[in-house]
Coordinates of C-alpha atoms and ligand atoms in Angstrom, one line a residue:
X1 CA 39.4 206.4 250.4
X2 CA 38.6 209.7 248.8
X3 CA 40.8 212.7 249.6
X4 CA 39.1 216.0 250.5
X5 CA 40.7 219.4 250.5
X6 CA 39.4 221.5 253.4
X7 CA 37.6 224.7 252.4
X8 CA 40.1 227.6 252.0
X9 CA 40.5 229.7 255.1
X10 CA 39.3 232.7 253.2
X11 CA 37.2 233.0 250.1
X12 CA 39.2 235.5 248.1
X13 CA 36.4 236.1 245.6
X14 CA 34.5 237.8 248.5
X15 CA 37.4 239.9 249.5
X16 CA 38.5 240.8 246.0
X17 CA 35.5 240.5 243.7
X18 CA 37.7 241.1 240.6
X19 CA 39.2 237.6 241.4
X20 CA 35.8 236.0 240.9
X21 CA 36.2 235.9 237.1
X22 CA 39.7 234.4 237.3
X23 CA 38.9 231.1 238.9
X24 CA 39.8 227.8 237.2
X25 CA 39.2 224.2 238.2
X26 CA 42.1 221.8 238.7
X27 CA 42.2 218.2 239.6
X28 CA 44.5 217.3 242.5
X29 CA 45.7 213.8 241.9
X30 CA 46.5 212.8 245.5
X31 CA 48.8 209.9 244.7
X32 CA 49.1 207.3 247.5
X33 CA 51.1 204.1 247.7
X34 CA 49.4 201.2 246.0
X35 CA 49.5 198.6 243.3
X36 CA 47.8 200.2 240.3
X37 CA 47.0 198.1 237.2
X38 CA 47.2 199.1 233.5
X39 CA 43.5 199.8 233.7
X40 CA 43.8 202.5 236.4
X41 CA 45.2 206.0 236.6
X42 CA 48.4 206.0 238.4
X43 CA 51.8 207.5 239.2
X44 CA 54.7 205.1 238.7
X45 CA 52.3 202.3 237.7
X46 CA 52.2 200.1 234.6
X47 CA 51.0 201.6 231.4
X48 CA 48.4 200.4 228.9
X49 CA 51.0 200.3 226.2
X50 CA 50.3 198.6 222.9
X51 CA 52.4 195.5 222.5
X52 CA 53.2 196.3 218.9
X53 CA 54.6 199.8 219.6
X54 CA 58.3 200.1 220.3
X55 CA 59.1 201.4 223.8
X56 CA 60.5 204.9 223.7
X57 CA 64.1 205.8 224.5
X58 CA 65.8 209.0 225.2
X59 CA 68.1 210.4 222.4
X60 CA 69.0 213.5 224.2
X61 CA 71.4 213.0 227.0
X62 CA 74.0 210.7 228.6
X63 CA 77.0 212.4 227.2
X64 CA 80.1 213.3 229.1
X65 CA 78.9 216.2 231.3
X66 CA 79.8 217.3 234.7
X67 CA 76.4 216.5 236.2
X68 CA 77.5 212.9 236.3
X69 CA 79.8 213.8 239.1
X70 CA 76.8 212.4 241.1
X71 CA 77.1 208.6 241.0
X72 CA 74.7 206.7 238.9
X73 CA 72.5 204.2 240.6
X74 CA 71.2 200.8 239.3
X75 CA 67.4 201.0 239.2
X76 CA 66.9 197.8 241.1
X77 CA 69.0 199.2 244.0
X78 CA 66.7 202.2 244.3
X79 CA 63.7 200.0 244.4
X80 CA 65.2 197.7 247.0
X81 CA 66.1 200.6 249.2
X82 CA 62.5 201.6 249.1
X83 CA 61.2 198.2 250.1
X84 CA 59.8 197.5 246.7
X85 CA 59.8 194.0 245.3
X86 CA 62.1 193.7 242.3
X87 CA 62.9 191.0 239.9
X88 CA 66.4 189.8 239.8
X89 CA 68.1 192.3 237.5
X90 CA 69.7 191.2 234.3
X91 CA 73.5 191.7 234.0
X92 CA 74.6 195.2 233.2
X93 CA 76.0 195.6 229.7
X94 CA 79.7 196.2 229.5
X95 CA 79.5 199.9 228.9
X96 CA 76.9 200.2 231.8
X97 CA 79.3 198.5 234.2
X98 CA 82.1 200.7 233.1
X99 CA 80.0 203.9 233.5
X100 CA 78.8 202.8 236.9
X101 CA 82.4 202.0 238.0
X102 CA 83.7 205.4 236.8
X103 CA 80.8 207.4 238.3
X104 CA 81.3 205.8 241.7
X105 CA 85.0 206.8 241.6
X106 CA 84.0 210.3 240.8
X107 CA 85.5 210.1 237.3
X108 CA 84.0 211.6 234.1
X109 CA 82.4 208.8 232.5
X110 CA 82.7 209.5 228.8
X111 CA 80.2 208.8 226.1
X112 CA 77.7 206.5 227.6
X113 CA 74.5 204.7 226.6
X114 CA 73.8 206.9 223.6
X115 CA 70.2 206.5 222.4
X116 CA 69.6 203.5 224.6
X117 CA 68.0 204.6 227.8
X118 CA 64.4 203.3 228.0
X119 CA 62.0 205.9 229.5
X120 CA 60.3 205.3 232.8
X121 CA 56.5 205.5 233.2
X122 CA 55.6 208.5 235.4
X123 CA 51.9 208.8 235.1
X124 CA 48.9 207.3 233.4
X125 CA 45.7 209.4 233.4
X126 CA 42.3 208.3 232.1
X127 CA 40.2 211.2 231.2
X128 CA 37.1 209.5 232.7
X129 CA 38.8 209.8 236.1
X130 CA 40.5 213.2 235.8
X131 CA 37.9 215.9 235.1
X132 CA 40.4 218.6 234.2
X133 CA 42.3 216.5 231.7
X134 CA 41.6 218.1 228.3
X135 CA 42.5 215.5 225.7
X136 CA 43.1 216.0 221.9
X137 CA 40.2 214.8 219.7
X138 CA 39.6 211.0 219.7
X139 CA 41.8 210.3 222.8
X140 CA 40.9 209.6 226.4
X141 CA 44.2 208.5 227.9
X142 CA 47.4 210.3 228.6
X143 CA 50.7 208.5 229.4
X144 CA 53.6 210.5 230.7
X145 CA 57.1 209.1 230.6
X146 CA 60.5 210.6 231.3
X147 CA 64.2 209.8 231.1
X148 CA 65.6 209.6 234.7
X149 CA 68.7 211.8 234.1
X150 CA 69.2 215.5 234.4
X151 CA 69.2 217.1 231.0
X152 CA 71.2 219.8 229.6
X153 CA 68.8 222.7 229.4
X154 CA 67.1 222.7 232.7
X155 CA 68.4 220.0 235.1
X156 CA 65.1 218.2 234.8
X157 CA 64.1 214.9 233.4
X158 CA 63.1 214.9 229.7
X159 CA 59.3 214.4 229.4
X160 CA 57.3 212.7 226.7
X161 CA 53.5 212.6 226.4
X162 CA 51.5 209.9 224.7
X163 CA 47.8 210.5 224.0
X164 CA 45.8 207.5 223.2
X165 CA 42.3 206.0 222.9
X166 CA 42.2 203.2 225.4
X167 CA 39.8 201.1 223.4
X168 CA 42.4 201.0 220.5
X169 CA 44.7 198.9 222.5
X170 CA 44.1 195.2 222.1
X171 CA 47.3 193.7 223.4
X172 CA 49.2 195.3 226.2
X173 CA 53.0 195.2 226.5
X174 CA 53.6 193.1 229.6
X175 CA 57.3 193.5 230.2
X176 CA 58.5 196.9 229.1
X177 CA 62.2 197.6 229.1
X178 CA 63.7 199.7 231.9
X179 CA 66.8 201.7 232.3
X180 CA 69.5 199.7 234.1
X181 CA 71.1 202.9 235.5
X182 CA 69.5 206.1 236.7
X183 CA 71.1 209.5 236.9
X184 CA 68.9 210.9 239.6
X185 CA 67.1 208.6 242.0
X186 CA 64.6 211.4 242.8
X187 CA 63.1 210.7 239.3
X188 CA 62.1 207.2 240.1
X189 CA 58.4 207.2 241.2
X190 CA 57.0 204.8 243.7
X191 CA 53.9 203.1 242.4
X192 CA 50.8 205.0 243.6
X193 CA 47.1 204.9 242.9
X194 CA 45.3 208.2 242.5
X195 CA 42.4 209.8 244.4
X196 CA 41.5 212.6 242.0
X197 CA 39.6 215.6 243.4
X198 CA 38.5 218.7 241.6
X199 CA 39.0 222.0 243.4
X200 CA 38.8 225.6 242.4
X201 CA 41.8 227.8 242.4
X202 CA 42.9 231.4 241.8
X203 CA 45.8 232.6 239.6
X204 CA 49.3 232.5 241.1
X205 CA 50.4 236.0 242.1
X206 CA 52.7 236.3 239.1
X207 CA 49.6 236.0 236.8
X208 CA 47.6 238.8 238.5
X209 CA 47.5 242.4 237.4
X210 CA 50.1 244.3 239.2
X211 CA 47.8 246.6 241.2
X212 CA 45.7 243.7 242.3
X213 CA 48.7 241.7 243.4
X214 CA 49.9 244.7 245.4
X215 CA 46.5 245.1 247.1
X216 CA 46.5 241.4 248.1
X217 CA 50.0 241.8 249.5
X218 CA 48.8 244.7 251.7
X219 CA 45.6 242.8 252.7
X220 CA 47.5 239.7 253.9
X221 CA 49.9 241.6 256.2
X222 CA 49.5 240.2 259.6
X223 CA 47.2 237.4 258.5
X224 CA 48.0 233.7 258.9
X225 CA 46.7 232.6 255.5
X226 CA 48.9 233.7 252.6
X227 CA 47.6 234.1 249.0
X228 CA 50.6 232.3 247.5
X229 CA 50.7 229.4 249.9
X230 CA 47.1 228.9 251.1
X231 CA 44.6 230.7 248.8
X232 CA 45.6 230.4 245.2
X233 CA 47.2 227.3 243.6
X234 CA 47.4 224.0 245.6
X235 CA 50.8 222.3 245.9
X236 CA 51.2 218.7 244.8
X237 CA 50.5 216.7 241.7
X238 CA 47.6 218.3 239.7
X239 CA 46.1 218.5 236.2
X240 CA 44.7 221.6 234.5
X241 CA 43.9 224.9 236.2
X242 CA 46.6 227.5 236.6
X243 CA 50.3 226.9 236.4
X244 CA 52.4 226.4 239.5
X245 CA 53.8 229.6 240.9
X246 CA 57.2 230.6 239.6
X247 CA 59.4 230.6 242.6
X248 CA 63.1 230.9 242.2
X249 CA 63.1 232.8 238.9
X250 CA 60.8 235.2 237.0
X251 CA 58.1 233.8 234.9
X252 CA 59.2 233.4 231.3
X253 CA 57.1 233.2 228.2
X254 CA 57.1 229.7 226.8
X255 CA 56.2 228.5 223.3
X256 CA 55.6 225.3 221.5
X257 CA 58.9 224.2 219.8
X258 CA 57.0 222.7 216.9
X259 CA 54.7 225.5 215.9
X260 CA 55.6 228.6 218.0
X261 CA 52.1 228.9 219.5
X262 CA 51.7 229.7 223.2
X263 CA 51.4 226.9 225.8
X264 CA 49.0 226.2 228.7
X265 CA 49.5 224.3 231.9
X266 CA 48.8 220.6 231.6
X267 CA 50.1 219.1 234.8
X268 CA 52.3 219.9 237.8
X269 CA 54.7 217.3 239.3
X270 CA 55.5 218.3 242.9
X271 CA 57.4 216.8 245.8
X272 CA 54.7 217.3 248.4
X273 CA 51.0 218.1 248.8
X274 CA 51.4 220.3 251.8
X275 CA 54.2 221.5 254.1
X276 CA 54.6 223.8 257.1
X277 CA 53.8 226.8 255.0
X278 CA 50.8 225.3 253.2
X279 CA 49.4 223.0 255.7
X280 CA 45.8 224.1 254.9
X281 CA 45.9 222.0 251.7
X282 CA 46.3 218.7 253.6
X283 CA 43.3 216.5 252.9
X284 CA 41.1 215.9 255.9
X285 CA 41.6 212.1 255.6
X286 CA 45.4 212.5 256.0
X287 CA 46.4 213.5 259.5
X288 CA 49.4 213.2 261.7
X289 CA 48.2 209.7 262.7
X290 CA 48.1 208.6 259.0
X291 CA 51.7 209.6 258.6
X292 CA 52.8 207.7 261.7
X293 CA 50.8 204.6 260.9
X294 CA 52.2 204.2 257.4
X295 CA 55.7 205.1 258.6
X296 CA 56.1 206.7 255.3
X297 CA 55.7 210.2 254.1
X298 CA 52.1 210.7 252.9
X299 CA 53.0 214.2 251.9
X300 CA 55.3 212.8 249.2
X301 CA 54.0 209.3 248.5
X302 CA 55.6 209.2 245.0
X303 CA 59.1 210.1 246.4
X304 CA 59.6 212.3 243.3
X305 CA 61.6 215.4 244.0
X306 CA 62.3 218.0 241.4
X307 CA 65.4 220.1 242.1
X308 CA 65.0 219.6 245.9
X309 CA 61.6 221.0 246.5
X310 CA 60.6 222.7 243.3
X311 CA 57.7 221.8 240.9
X312 CA 58.0 220.5 237.4
X313 CA 55.3 222.2 235.3
X314 CA 54.4 220.4 232.1
X315 CA 52.8 222.7 229.4
X316 CA 51.0 221.8 226.2
X317 CA 50.7 223.6 222.9
X318 CA 47.6 225.7 222.8
X319 CA 47.1 224.9 219.1
X320 CA 47.7 221.2 219.1
X321 CA 48.1 219.2 222.3
X322 CA 49.8 216.4 220.5
X323 CA 52.9 218.6 219.8
X324 CA 55.9 217.9 222.1
X325 CA 55.3 219.3 225.6
X326 CA 57.4 222.0 227.2
X327 CA 58.5 221.8 230.8
X328 CA 59.9 224.2 233.4
X329 CA 61.1 223.8 236.9
X330 CA 59.3 226.4 238.9
Ligands
ZN1 ZN1 67.8 211.3 228.6
ZN2 ZN1 52.4 223.6 218.7

């Protein structure tokens, strides 16, 4: 079933003609529970990963830091708690068992799993299905993976991007390694198929000229629809368009760590597609009845949660999209 965003309650380009030249298109992904295959775009689904290519592992965490005061959780327990079928897990390695035991006792867990945590598949996006996915030359597939631990700089998962040409892959890796233990169960996506939908959006308030932003604030006084929540950037998983609004801290200029060039928004990872303050973004096909029937949150089908209600914005280098991505919790 397609997902359709209702028309915005107000067309801001008519109210403020200077906004008309600032629109961008974005593709809302609308992830919903399902059983995606390697040939489909997905969140938390299997990847079209070449059999001959080593599975990536995180080399940048899992040291003795205070964040592990939160107990670690075996991946299979997270899946079982969500009603997902899991294979019988292999035995934990000795150092994993020890780390789990110590974390459950609230102890500092010491050096642990250095360089050995396999990444988790987060999203797979075929350009043919996602109109706002701008791929580097000769590629048509983006695979997003992350390490399911909080990391030092931003208390977010470490993200890796892999750009590929799908037709190059002859043999698919069938049984990729998985992390036995997870540092934050909010980073384990539930398998979802996507229902991409292209919509038009206006810049977030923090990207507007100051006087225009001020005028909009005055205009929305007493109105139900608010620019930030209803009229500019949609919440939820999306590709392209404007970046998510910076919420709990001021916008900061970000740069590519490899070449120093500026970066542009690639993708937003969000916990929900609408909420009480942004209900107008709820697709017409998803109503209260859908929520009740599925007995699961449709608002957050992936069960990903970044920093308890924030957005993880993934940015790409403006000079070369194959450079390592930059992320920010916003
Ligand atoms: Zn890591
Ligand atoms: Zn760069």
